[in-house]
Coordinates of N, CA and C in Angstrom, one line a residue:
M5 N -148.2 104.0 108.6 CA -148.2 105.8 109.1 C -146.9 105.9 108.6
S6 N -146.7 107.1 108.4 CA -146.2 108.3 107.7 C -144.7 108.2 109.0
G7 N -143.3 108.0 108.4 CA -142.1 108.7 109.9 C -142.5 110.1 110.3
T8 N -143.1 111.1 109.6 CA -143.1 112.3 110.2 C -143.6 112.8 111.3
V9 N -143.9 113.6 111.6 CA -144.9 113.7 113.1 C -145.3 115.6 112.4
D10 N -146.4 115.2 112.8 CA -147.2 116.1 113.0 C -146.3 117.4 113.7
R11 N -146.4 118.5 113.6 CA -145.8 120.0 114.4 C -147.1 121.0 114.8
G12 N -148.1 120.3 114.2 CA -149.4 121.9 114.4 C -149.4 122.9 113.5
V13 N -149.0 122.4 112.2 CA -149.0 123.2 110.9 C -150.3 123.3 110.7
T14 N -151.3 124.4 110.6 CA -152.5 124.6 110.4 C -152.7 125.3 109.1
S15 N -151.4 126.1 108.7 CA -151.7 126.7 107.7 C -151.0 126.5 106.2
A16 N -151.1 127.2 105.4 CA -150.0 127.1 104.3 C -148.0 127.0 104.6
P17 N -148.0 126.4 104.1 CA -146.1 125.6 104.3 C -145.7 127.2 103.9
V18 N -144.3 126.8 104.8 CA -143.9 128.6 103.9 C -142.5 127.5 103.1
R19 N -142.4 128.9 102.0 CA -141.7 128.5 100.6 C -140.6 129.2 100.4
G20 N -140.8 130.5 101.5 CA -139.5 131.2 101.2 C -139.9 132.2 102.6
L21 N -139.1 133.0 103.0 CA -138.4 133.7 104.1 C -137.7 135.0 103.5
T22 N -138.2 136.3 104.3 CA -137.5 137.6 104.1 C -137.3 138.4 105.3
V23 N -135.6 138.1 105.5 CA -135.3 138.6 106.6 C -134.9 139.9 106.6
L24 N -135.7 140.9 107.5 CA -135.2 142.4 107.6 C -134.6 142.5 108.6
Y25 N -132.8 142.9 108.2 CA -132.0 143.5 109.6 C -131.5 144.8 109.0
D26 N -130.6 145.2 110.0 CA -130.1 146.4 110.1 C -129.2 146.8 109.5
A27 N -129.0 146.9 108.4 CA -127.8 147.2 107.2 C -126.6 148.0 108.1
E28 N -127.0 149.1 109.1 CA -126.0 149.9 109.6 C -125.3 149.0 111.0
C29 N -125.5 148.1 110.9 CA -125.1 147.2 112.4 C -124.0 146.3 112.0
G30 N -122.9 146.4 112.9 CA -121.9 145.3 112.2 C -122.4 144.2 112.2
L31 N -123.0 143.9 113.4 CA -123.2 142.0 113.9 C -124.4 141.8 112.6
C32 N -125.3 142.7 112.6 CA -126.4 142.0 111.9 C -125.9 141.5 110.1
T33 N -124.5 142.8 109.9 CA -124.4 142.5 108.7 C -123.6 141.4 108.2
H34 N -122.4 141.3 109.4 CA -121.8 139.6 109.7 C -123.1 138.5 109.6
L35 N -123.7 138.8 110.1 CA -125.0 137.6 110.2 C -125.2 137.4 109.0
R36 N -126.1 138.4 108.0 CA -126.2 138.1 106.8 C -125.7 137.5 105.8
E37 N -124.7 138.2 105.9 CA -123.2 137.0 105.4 C -123.1 136.0 105.5
W38 N -123.5 135.6 106.8 CA -123.3 134.0 107.3 C -124.3 133.4 106.6
L39 N -125.1 133.9 106.8 CA -126.9 133.2 106.3 C -127.1 132.7 104.5
V40 N -126.2 133.8 103.9 CA -126.1 133.9 102.4 C -124.8 132.7 102.4
R41 N -124.2 132.4 103.2 CA -123.4 131.0 102.7 C -124.1 129.7 103.5
Q42 N -124.9 129.8 103.9 CA -125.6 128.5 104.2 C -126.5 127.9 103.2
P43 N -126.1 126.4 103.2 CA -127.0 125.5 102.2 C -128.5 126.0 102.9
Q44 N -129.3 126.3 102.0 CA -131.0 126.4 102.6 C -132.1 125.5 101.8
L45 N -132.7 125.4 102.9 CA -133.9 124.1 102.9 C -135.5 124.9 102.1
V46 N -135.2 126.4 102.9 CA -136.3 127.4 102.5 C -135.6 129.0 102.0
P47 N -135.8 128.9 101.0 CA -134.8 130.5 100.9 C -134.8 131.5 101.3
L48 N -134.1 132.0 101.8 CA -134.0 133.4 102.6 C -133.4 134.5 101.9
E49 N -134.4 135.8 101.9 CA -133.8 136.6 100.9 C -133.6 138.0 101.9
L50 N -132.8 138.7 102.0 CA -132.4 139.2 103.2 C -132.5 140.9 102.2
V51 N -133.0 141.8 103.2 CA -133.7 143.2 103.2 C -133.3 144.1 104.0
P52 N -132.6 145.1 103.8 CA -132.5 145.8 104.8 C -134.0 146.4 105.9
A53 N -133.6 146.7 106.9 CA -134.8 147.1 107.7 C -135.0 148.5 107.2
G54 N -136.5 149.0 107.3 CA -136.5 150.2 106.7 C -136.2 151.3 105.7
S55 N -135.9 149.8 104.8 CA -135.4 150.5 103.5 C -136.7 150.7 102.5
A56 N -136.6 151.7 101.8 CA -137.7 151.4 100.5 C -138.2 150.6 99.9
E57 N -137.5 149.5 99.8 CA -137.8 148.3 99.7 C -138.5 147.0 100.7
A58 N -138.2 147.8 102.0 CA -138.9 146.9 102.8 C -140.4 147.9 103.0
R59 N -140.1 149.2 103.1 CA -141.6 149.3 103.5 C -142.6 149.4 102.6
S60 N -142.3 149.3 101.4 CA -143.1 149.0 100.3 C -143.9 147.5 100.0
R61 N -142.7 146.4 100.2 CA -143.1 145.3 100.1 C -144.0 144.7 101.5
F62 N -143.7 145.2 102.4 CA -144.3 145.4 103.7 C -145.2 146.4 104.4
P63 N -146.1 146.9 103.7 CA -146.7 148.4 104.2 C -147.2 148.2 105.9
G64 N -147.7 147.0 106.1 CA -148.0 147.0 107.7 C -147.5 146.5 108.2
V65 N -146.1 146.7 108.1 CA -145.1 145.8 109.3 C -144.5 147.6 109.9
D66 N -144.2 147.6 110.9 CA -143.5 148.8 111.6 C -141.9 148.8 111.3
P67 N -141.5 149.8 110.2 CA -140.3 150.0 110.0 C -139.2 150.2 111.1
A68 N -139.6 151.2 112.1 CA -139.0 151.6 113.4 C -138.9 150.1 114.3
G69 N -139.6 149.1 114.2 CA -139.6 147.9 114.8 C -139.2 147.1 114.3
T70 N -138.4 146.7 113.2 CA -137.9 146.3 112.6 C -136.4 146.9 112.6
L71 N -136.0 147.6 113.2 CA -134.7 148.6 113.3 C -134.3 147.7 114.3
E72 N -135.5 147.7 115.0 CA -134.9 147.6 116.7 C -135.0 146.1 116.9
E73 N -135.5 144.9 116.2 CA -135.2 144.0 116.5 C -135.6 143.1 115.1
V74 N -134.7 141.9 115.1 CA -134.6 141.4 113.7 C -136.5 140.7 113.5
T75 N -136.7 140.5 112.3 CA -138.0 140.7 111.8 C -137.8 139.8 110.5
V76 N -138.6 138.5 110.5 CA -138.4 137.7 109.9 C -139.9 137.0 109.1
I77 N -140.4 137.6 107.5 CA -142.0 137.5 106.8 C -141.9 136.2 106.0
G78 N -142.0 135.6 106.0 CA -142.9 134.1 105.5 C -143.8 134.5 104.4
D79 N -143.5 133.8 103.4 CA -144.5 134.2 102.0 C -145.5 134.9 102.0
S80 N -146.2 133.6 102.9 CA -147.6 133.7 103.1 C -148.0 135.0 103.9
G81 N -147.2 135.6 103.9 CA -147.5 136.7 105.8 C -147.3 136.8 107.0
Q82 N -146.6 135.5 107.0 CA -146.4 135.1 108.8 C -145.1 136.4 109.0
V83 N -145.5 136.8 110.5 CA -144.5 137.8 110.8 C -143.6 137.4 112.0
Y84 N -142.5 136.7 112.3 CA -142.1 136.5 113.4 C -140.8 137.6 113.4
R85 N -140.5 138.1 115.0 CA -140.1 138.6 115.5 C -139.1 138.2 116.6
G86 N -137.9 139.0 116.8 CA -136.9 138.4 117.9 C -136.5 137.1 118.0
A87 N -136.7 136.1 118.9 CA -135.9 135.1 119.2 C -136.9 134.0 118.0
A88 N -138.1 134.0 118.0 CA -139.0 132.9 117.0 C -138.5 133.4 115.4
A89 N -138.0 134.8 115.2 CA -137.1 134.6 113.9 C -136.1 134.1 114.0
W90 N -135.1 134.2 114.7 CA -134.2 133.1 114.5 C -134.1 132.1 114.5
V91 N -135.0 131.5 115.2 CA -135.9 130.2 115.3 C -136.2 129.7 113.7
V92 N -137.0 130.2 113.3 CA -136.9 130.2 111.6 C -136.4 130.6 111.1
V93 N -135.4 131.3 110.9 CA -134.2 131.3 110.0 C -133.4 130.4 110.2
L94 N -133.0 129.4 111.4 CA -132.3 128.5 111.6 C -133.2 127.0 110.7
W95 N -134.4 127.3 111.0 CA -135.2 126.1 110.6 C -135.2 126.0 108.8
A96 N -134.8 127.4 108.7 CA -135.0 127.2 106.6 C -133.1 126.5 106.6
L97 N -132.8 126.6 107.4 CA -130.7 126.4 107.0 C -130.9 124.9 107.3
R98 N -130.3 124.3 106.2 CA -130.3 122.4 105.8 C -129.8 122.4 107.2
E99 N -128.6 122.9 107.8 CA -127.2 121.9 109.0 C -128.2 122.5 110.1
H100 N -129.0 123.3 110.1 CA -129.4 124.2 111.8 C -130.8 123.6 111.9
R101 N -131.9 122.7 110.8 CA -132.6 122.2 111.3 C -132.5 121.9 112.3
P102 N -131.8 121.0 112.9 CA -132.3 120.4 114.0 C -132.3 121.2 115.0
L103 N -131.3 122.0 115.1 CA -131.4 122.9 116.5 C -132.5 124.2 116.3
A104 N -132.9 124.0 115.6 CA -134.3 124.8 115.5 C -135.5 124.5 116.2
H105 N -135.7 123.0 115.9 CA -136.3 122.3 116.5 C -136.3 121.8 118.2
R106 N -135.3 121.9 118.6 CA -134.5 122.0 119.8 C -135.0 123.2 119.9
L107 N -134.6 124.6 119.7 CA -134.8 125.7 120.2 C -136.7 126.1 120.2
S108 N -137.3 125.1 119.2 CA -138.7 125.9 119.5 C -139.3 124.7 120.7
T109 N -138.7 124.0 121.3 CA -139.5 123.8 122.7 C -139.7 124.8 123.9
P110 N -140.3 124.3 124.9 CA -140.6 125.6 125.8 C -138.7 125.7 126.5
A111 N -137.9 124.5 127.2 CA -136.6 125.2 127.3 C -135.3 125.8 126.0
G112 N -136.0 124.9 124.8 CA -135.7 126.1 124.1 C -135.6 127.0 123.4
A113 N -136.7 127.5 124.0 CA -137.0 128.7 123.8 C -136.4 130.1 124.9
L114 N -136.3 129.1 125.8 CA -135.6 130.1 126.9 C -133.9 130.9 126.6
L115 N -133.3 129.5 126.1 CA -132.3 129.8 125.2 C -132.3 130.6 124.3
A116 N -133.2 130.2 123.2 CA -132.7 131.3 122.2 C -133.6 132.8 122.5
R117 N -134.0 133.0 123.5 CA -134.9 134.2 124.0 C -133.5 135.0 124.7
G118 N -132.4 134.1 125.6 CA -131.5 134.8 126.3 C -130.2 135.0 125.0
A119 N -130.4 134.3 124.1 CA -129.1 134.9 122.9 C -129.4 135.7 121.8
V120 N -130.9 136.0 121.4 CA -131.3 137.4 121.4 C -130.8 138.6 122.2
L121 N -131.0 138.2 123.6 CA -130.9 139.3 124.2 C -129.6 139.5 124.9
A122 N -128.6 138.6 124.5 CA -127.3 139.1 124.8 C -127.0 139.6 123.0
A123 N -127.4 138.9 121.9 CA -126.9 140.1 121.0 C -127.3 141.4 120.9
A124 N -128.3 141.7 121.4 CA -128.9 143.2 121.8 C -128.2 144.0 122.3
K125 N -128.0 143.7 123.5 CA -126.8 143.6 124.2 C -125.4 144.7 124.1
Y126 N -125.4 143.9 122.9 CA -123.6 143.5 122.5 C -124.2 144.4 121.4
R127 N -125.1 144.5 120.7 CA -125.5 145.8 119.4 C -125.2 147.1 120.0
G128 N -125.8 147.1 121.5 CA -126.8 148.6 122.0 C -124.6 149.0 122.0
A129 N -124.1 148.0 123.1 CA -123.3 148.5 123.4 C -121.7 149.2 121.7
Q130 N -122.0 148.7 121.0 CA -121.5 148.7 119.7 C -122.4 150.0 119.4
W131 N -123.0 150.3 119.6 CA -123.8 151.5 119.1 C -123.6 152.7 119.6
S132 N -123.1 152.7 121.2 CA -123.2 153.5 122.1 C -121.7 153.8 121.8
R133 N -120.7 153.1 121.6 CA -119.3 152.8 121.5 C -118.6 153.4 120.8
Q134 N -119.6 153.1 119.1 CA -119.3 153.6 118.0 C -120.0 155.1 117.5
R135 N -121.0 155.2 118.0 CA -121.8 156.4 117.6 C -122.3 156.3 116.0
V136 N -122.9 155.0 115.7 CA -122.9 155.1 114.3 C -124.2 155.1 114.0
G137 N -125.1 154.7 115.3 CA -126.7 155.2 115.2 C -126.9 155.2 116.4
T138 N -128.1 156.3 116.5 CA -128.7 156.2 118.0 C -130.3 156.7 117.9
W139 N -131.1 156.2 118.9 CA -132.3 156.6 118.7 C -132.6 157.6 119.6
G140 N -133.4 158.7 118.6 CA -133.7 160.1 118.7 C -134.5 160.2 119.8
G141 N -135.4 159.5 120.1 CA -137.0 159.6 120.5 C -138.3 158.7 119.9
P142 N -138.8 158.7 120.5 CA -139.7 157.9 119.8 C -140.1 157.6 118.3
G143 N -139.7 156.6 118.2 CA -139.7 156.1 116.2 C -138.8 156.8 115.4
T144 N -137.8 157.4 116.0 CA -136.3 158.3 115.3 C -135.5 157.6 115.5
Y145 N -134.7 157.3 114.2 CA -133.2 156.8 114.6 C -132.4 157.4 113.6
R146 N -131.1 158.0 114.6 CA -130.7 158.8 113.3 C -129.2 158.5 113.8
R147 N -128.1 158.7 112.9 CA -127.3 158.0 112.0 C -126.0 158.8 111.7
A148 N -125.0 158.5 112.3 CA -124.1 159.9 111.8 C -123.8 160.4 110.3
D149 N -124.0 159.8 110.1 CA -123.8 160.2 108.1 C -124.7 160.9 108.1
G150 N -126.0 161.3 108.9 CA -127.0 162.5 108.6 C -128.7 162.3 108.0
W151 N -128.0 160.5 107.5 CA -129.5 160.1 107.8 C -130.0 159.6 109.2
T152 N -131.5 160.0 109.0 CA -132.5 159.9 110.0 C -133.5 159.6 109.8
Y153 N -134.2 158.2 110.5 CA -135.5 157.3 110.6 C -136.5 158.1 111.4
V154 N -137.3 158.3 110.3 CA -138.5 158.9 111.0 C -139.8 157.8 111.0
R155 N -140.5 157.6 112.0 CA -141.3 156.9 111.4 C -142.2 157.0 110.8
E156 N -142.7 158.4 110.7 CA -144.1 158.5 110.0 C -143.4 159.0 108.7
Q157 N -142.4 159.5 108.3 CA -141.7 160.1 106.8 C -140.5 159.0 106.4
G158 N -140.0 158.2 106.7 CA -139.3 156.9 106.4 C -137.7 157.8 106.5
W159 N -136.9 157.3 105.9 CA -135.5 157.9 105.8 C -135.6 159.3 105.6
V160 N -134.8 160.3 105.9 CA -134.5 161.5 105.2 C -133.6 162.3 105.6
Y161 N -132.5 163.0 105.1 CA -131.1 163.0 104.9 C -131.4 164.4 105.7
D162 N -130.6 164.6 106.5 CA -129.9 166.3 106.7 C -128.6 166.1 106.7
P163 N -127.5 166.7 106.0 CA -126.2 166.7 105.9 C -125.6 167.4 107.6
P164 N -124.7 166.2 108.2 CA -124.1 166.6 108.7 C -123.3 168.5 109.2
S165 N -123.6 169.2 110.0 CA -123.1 170.1 110.3 C -121.4 170.6 110.4
C166 N -121.0 171.7 109.6 CA -119.8 172.0 109.8 C -119.6 172.9 111.0
A167 N -120.3 173.2 111.9 CA -120.3 173.9 112.8 C -118.6 173.8 114.0
D168 N -117.8 172.4 114.0 CA -117.6 171.8 114.6 C -115.8 172.2 113.8
G169 N -115.7 172.5 112.6 CA -114.4 173.3 111.7 C -114.5 171.2 111.5
T170 N -114.8 170.8 111.3 CA -114.4 169.4 110.5 C -115.9 169.1 109.5
C171 N -115.7 168.7 108.6 CA -116.9 168.9 107.1 C -116.2 167.6 106.8
P172 N -117.2 166.7 106.0 CA -117.2 165.5 105.3 C -116.8 166.2 104.2
T173 N -115.8 165.8 103.3 CA -115.5 165.9 101.7 C -116.1 164.5 100.9
G174 N -116.6 165.1 99.9 CA -117.2 163.9 99.3 C -117.9 164.6 97.9

């Protein structure tokens, strides 16, 4: 008998993961940089959520949803969101796979969900304090630099107004 335990895998093994992250979020980019420094058992590719690359590679994945919560896509089309996405990312890392296995239990899943909710709360507080980006209604995300993500169109540029007497130079 083998020393490995069957964990119920019924589909093709995961040989690569793409992490869609918000490139405008300080916490998200910090975690991106941390991930690229980690030894990986399964290769991670990090792609900005809502980008042209993400939209062309994953046309069936809602770009606005990927800006709201971390989304990870497996090489066979598996889609993980929120806490499940973080667990699968930890599973891909050599030094954190044991933690991923613990977080995949019912008790661990509660902890993972709490961590994701805490990160979302922190992220939301940073956005409102810095006014870097805000959601402007269903499917619309506005950034202070004039770029707007519209669910039906993708990213659209509308230069900031000079009405208040301050204009960006560039």
